[in-house]
Amino acid sequence: MLDELKEEEIVNKVGGRFKLSTLIQKRMVALNTGAKPLVQVPGGDRLQTVVQEILQDKIFLDVAGELQSRNATATANIAGNVFGSQKPAPIPTTQARDAD
Protein backbone atom coordinates (compact mmCIF):
# COMPACT_ATOMS: atom_id res chain seq x y z
CA MET A 1 0.00 0.00 0.00
CA LEU A 2 1.17 3.52 -0.70
CA ASP A 3 2.35 5.40 2.37
CA GLU A 4 0.48 8.54 1.22
CA LEU A 5 -2.84 6.70 1.54
CA LYS A 6 -2.10 5.97 5.21
CA GLU A 7 -1.76 9.67 6.02
CA GLU A 8 -4.68 11.83 7.13
CA GLU A 9 -3.51 14.69 4.88
CA ILE A 10 -4.88 13.13 1.71
CA VAL A 11 -8.12 12.09 3.45
CA ASN A 12 -8.67 15.60 4.77
CA LYS A 13 -7.76 17.16 1.42
CA VAL A 14 -10.70 15.50 -0.36
CA GLY A 15 -13.16 15.52 2.53
CA GLY A 16 -13.16 11.97 3.85
CA ARG A 17 -12.30 8.37 3.08
CA PHE A 18 -15.39 7.70 0.96
CA LYS A 19 -14.73 10.74 -1.24
CA LEU A 20 -11.08 9.72 -1.52
CA SER A 21 -12.09 6.24 -2.60
CA THR A 22 -14.54 7.64 -5.17
CA LEU A 23 -11.99 10.11 -6.52
CA ILE A 24 -9.32 7.43 -6.90
CA GLN A 25 -11.74 5.02 -8.56
CA LYS A 26 -13.05 7.59 -11.06
CA ARG A 27 -9.58 8.80 -11.97
CA MET A 28 -8.26 5.23 -12.36
CA VAL A 29 -11.11 4.48 -14.76
CA ALA A 30 -10.30 7.67 -16.68
CA LEU A 31 -6.60 6.78 -16.96
CA ASN A 32 -7.45 3.22 -18.00
CA THR A 33 -9.72 4.52 -20.77
CA GLY A 34 -7.19 6.89 -22.29
CA ALA A 35 -6.97 10.05 -20.20
CA LYS A 36 -3.56 11.64 -20.01
CA PRO A 37 -1.83 11.82 -16.60
CA LEU A 38 -1.54 15.33 -15.16
CA VAL A 39 1.73 14.49 -13.38
CA GLN A 40 4.67 12.29 -14.30
CA VAL A 41 5.52 9.48 -11.90
CA PRO A 42 8.60 7.30 -12.38
CA GLY A 43 7.62 3.75 -13.30
CA GLY A 44 4.23 4.71 -14.67
CA ASP A 45 2.27 3.35 -11.67
CA ARG A 46 -1.27 4.64 -12.21
CA LEU A 47 -2.28 4.54 -8.54
CA GLN A 48 0.80 6.57 -7.62
CA THR A 49 -0.07 8.98 -10.43
CA VAL A 50 -3.60 9.47 -9.06
CA VAL A 51 -2.31 9.99 -5.51
CA GLN A 52 0.18 12.61 -6.73
CA GLU A 53 -2.55 14.35 -8.77
CA ILE A 54 -4.62 14.60 -5.59
CA LEU A 55 -1.74 15.76 -3.39
CA GLN A 56 -0.74 18.39 -5.98
CA ASP A 57 -4.37 19.64 -6.21
CA LYS A 58 -4.67 18.68 -9.86
CA ILE A 59 -7.97 16.78 -9.49
CA PHE A 60 -11.03 16.90 -7.22
CA LEU A 61 -14.68 15.88 -7.02
CA ASP A 62 -17.23 18.64 -7.64
CA VAL A 63 -20.43 18.99 -5.59
CA ALA A 64 -22.17 16.51 -7.90
CA GLY A 65 -19.41 13.95 -7.32
CA GLU A 66 -17.95 14.34 -10.81
CA LEU A 67 -14.23 14.24 -11.48
CA GLN A 68 -12.79 17.69 -12.22
CA SER A 69 -9.39 19.26 -12.85
CA ARG A 70 -8.11 22.56 -11.52
CA ASN A 71 -6.33 23.07 -14.86
CA ALA A 72 -8.83 24.43 -17.39
CA THR A 73 -7.02 22.90 -20.37
CA ALA A 74 -7.04 19.45 -18.80
CA THR A 75 -10.72 19.42 -17.82
CA ALA A 76 -11.87 18.03 -21.18
CA ASN A 77 -9.38 15.20 -20.85
CA ILE A 78 -9.77 14.51 -17.15
CA ALA A 79 -12.50 11.89 -17.47
CA GLY A 80 -10.71 10.03 -20.22
CA ASN A 81 -13.10 11.36 -22.81
CA VAL A 82 -11.12 11.00 -26.00
CA PHE A 83 -14.12 11.57 -28.29
CA GLY A 84 -14.84 15.22 -27.61
CA SER A 85 -17.73 16.30 -25.42
CA GLN A 86 -19.67 13.04 -25.63
CA LYS A 87 -19.85 10.93 -22.52
CA PRO A 88 -18.90 7.30 -22.95
CA ALA A 89 -21.79 4.87 -23.18
CA PRO A 90 -22.72 3.19 -19.93
CA ILE A 91 -21.47 -0.31 -19.39
CA PRO A 92 -24.38 -2.74 -19.77
CA THR A 93 -25.17 -4.85 -16.76
CA THR A 94 -26.74 -8.26 -16.63
CA GLN A 95 -29.86 -8.52 -14.53
CA ALA A 96 -30.44 -11.73 -12.66
CA ARG A 97 -33.67 -13.51 -13.53
CA ASP A 98 -35.84 -15.12 -10.95
CA ALA A 99 -36.13 -18.85 -11.37
CA ASP A 100 -39.86 -19.50 -11.08
XYZ file of C-alpha atoms in Angstrom:
100
model
C 0.000 0.000 0.000
C 1.170 3.518 -0.705
C 2.346 5.402 2.365
C 0.477 8.536 1.217
C -2.838 6.696 1.543
C -2.098 5.968 5.206
C -1.758 9.674 6.025
C -4.679 11.828 7.128
C -3.509 14.695 4.878
C -4.880 13.133 1.706
C -8.118 12.088 3.448
C -8.675 15.605 4.769
C -7.762 17.164 1.419
C -10.695 15.497 -0.359
C -13.158 15.517 2.530
C -13.156 11.966 3.849
C -12.305 8.373 3.079
C -15.385 7.700 0.955
C -14.725 10.738 -1.236
C -11.082 9.719 -1.521
C -12.088 6.238 -2.602
C -14.537 7.639 -5.167
C -11.991 10.107 -6.524
C -9.320 7.434 -6.896
C -11.739 5.023 -8.562
C -13.054 7.589 -11.059
C -9.582 8.797 -11.968
C -8.258 5.233 -12.357
C -11.115 4.479 -14.755
C -10.297 7.668 -16.676
C -6.604 6.776 -16.960
C -7.450 3.223 -17.999
C -9.720 4.517 -20.768
C -7.190 6.885 -22.292
C -6.973 10.048 -20.195
C -3.556 11.642 -20.015
C -1.834 11.823 -16.602
C -1.541 15.334 -15.161
C 1.727 14.489 -13.379
C 4.667 12.292 -14.299
C 5.524 9.483 -11.898
C 8.602 7.297 -12.381
C 7.622 3.751 -13.297
C 4.227 4.713 -14.671
C 2.272 3.349 -11.671
C -1.272 4.636 -12.206
C -2.276 4.537 -8.538
C 0.805 6.568 -7.615
C -0.074 8.984 -10.435
C -3.598 9.470 -9.056
C -2.306 9.987 -5.513
C 0.176 12.608 -6.731
C -2.546 14.350 -8.768
C -4.623 14.603 -5.588
C -1.738 15.759 -3.392
C -0.739 18.385 -5.982
C -4.367 19.642 -6.208
C -4.666 18.679 -9.862
C -7.970 16.775 -9.488
C -11.032 16.899 -7.222
C -14.684 15.885 -7.025
C -17.227 18.643 -7.642
C -20.428 18.992 -5.593
C -22.175 16.514 -7.905
C -19.412 13.948 -7.321
C -17.954 14.336 -10.809
C -14.233 14.244 -11.478
C -12.787 17.691 -12.223
C -9.391 19.262 -12.851
C -8.108 22.562 -11.524
C -6.327 23.069 -14.855
C -8.830 24.428 -17.391
C -7.015 22.903 -20.367
C -7.038 19.454 -18.800
C -10.721 19.422 -17.824
C -11.875 18.025 -21.180
C -9.379 15.198 -20.851
C -9.775 14.515 -17.146
C -12.498 11.893 -17.470
C -10.706 10.031 -20.220
C -13.101 11.361 -22.806
C -11.118 11.000 -26.001
C -14.120 11.574 -28.289
C -14.841 15.221 -27.614
C -17.729 16.299 -25.417
C -19.667 13.044 -25.634
C -19.852 10.926 -22.522
C -18.899 7.301 -22.947
C -21.791 4.868 -23.183
C -22.723 3.193 -19.928
C -21.466 -0.308 -19.386
C -24.375 -2.738 -19.766
C -25.170 -4.855 -16.761
C -26.744 -8.265 -16.633
C -29.857 -8.522 -14.525
C -30.439 -11.726 -12.655
C -33.667 -13.506 -13.526
C -35.838 -15.120 -10.946
C -36.128 -18.853 -11.369
C -39.857 -19.502 -11.084
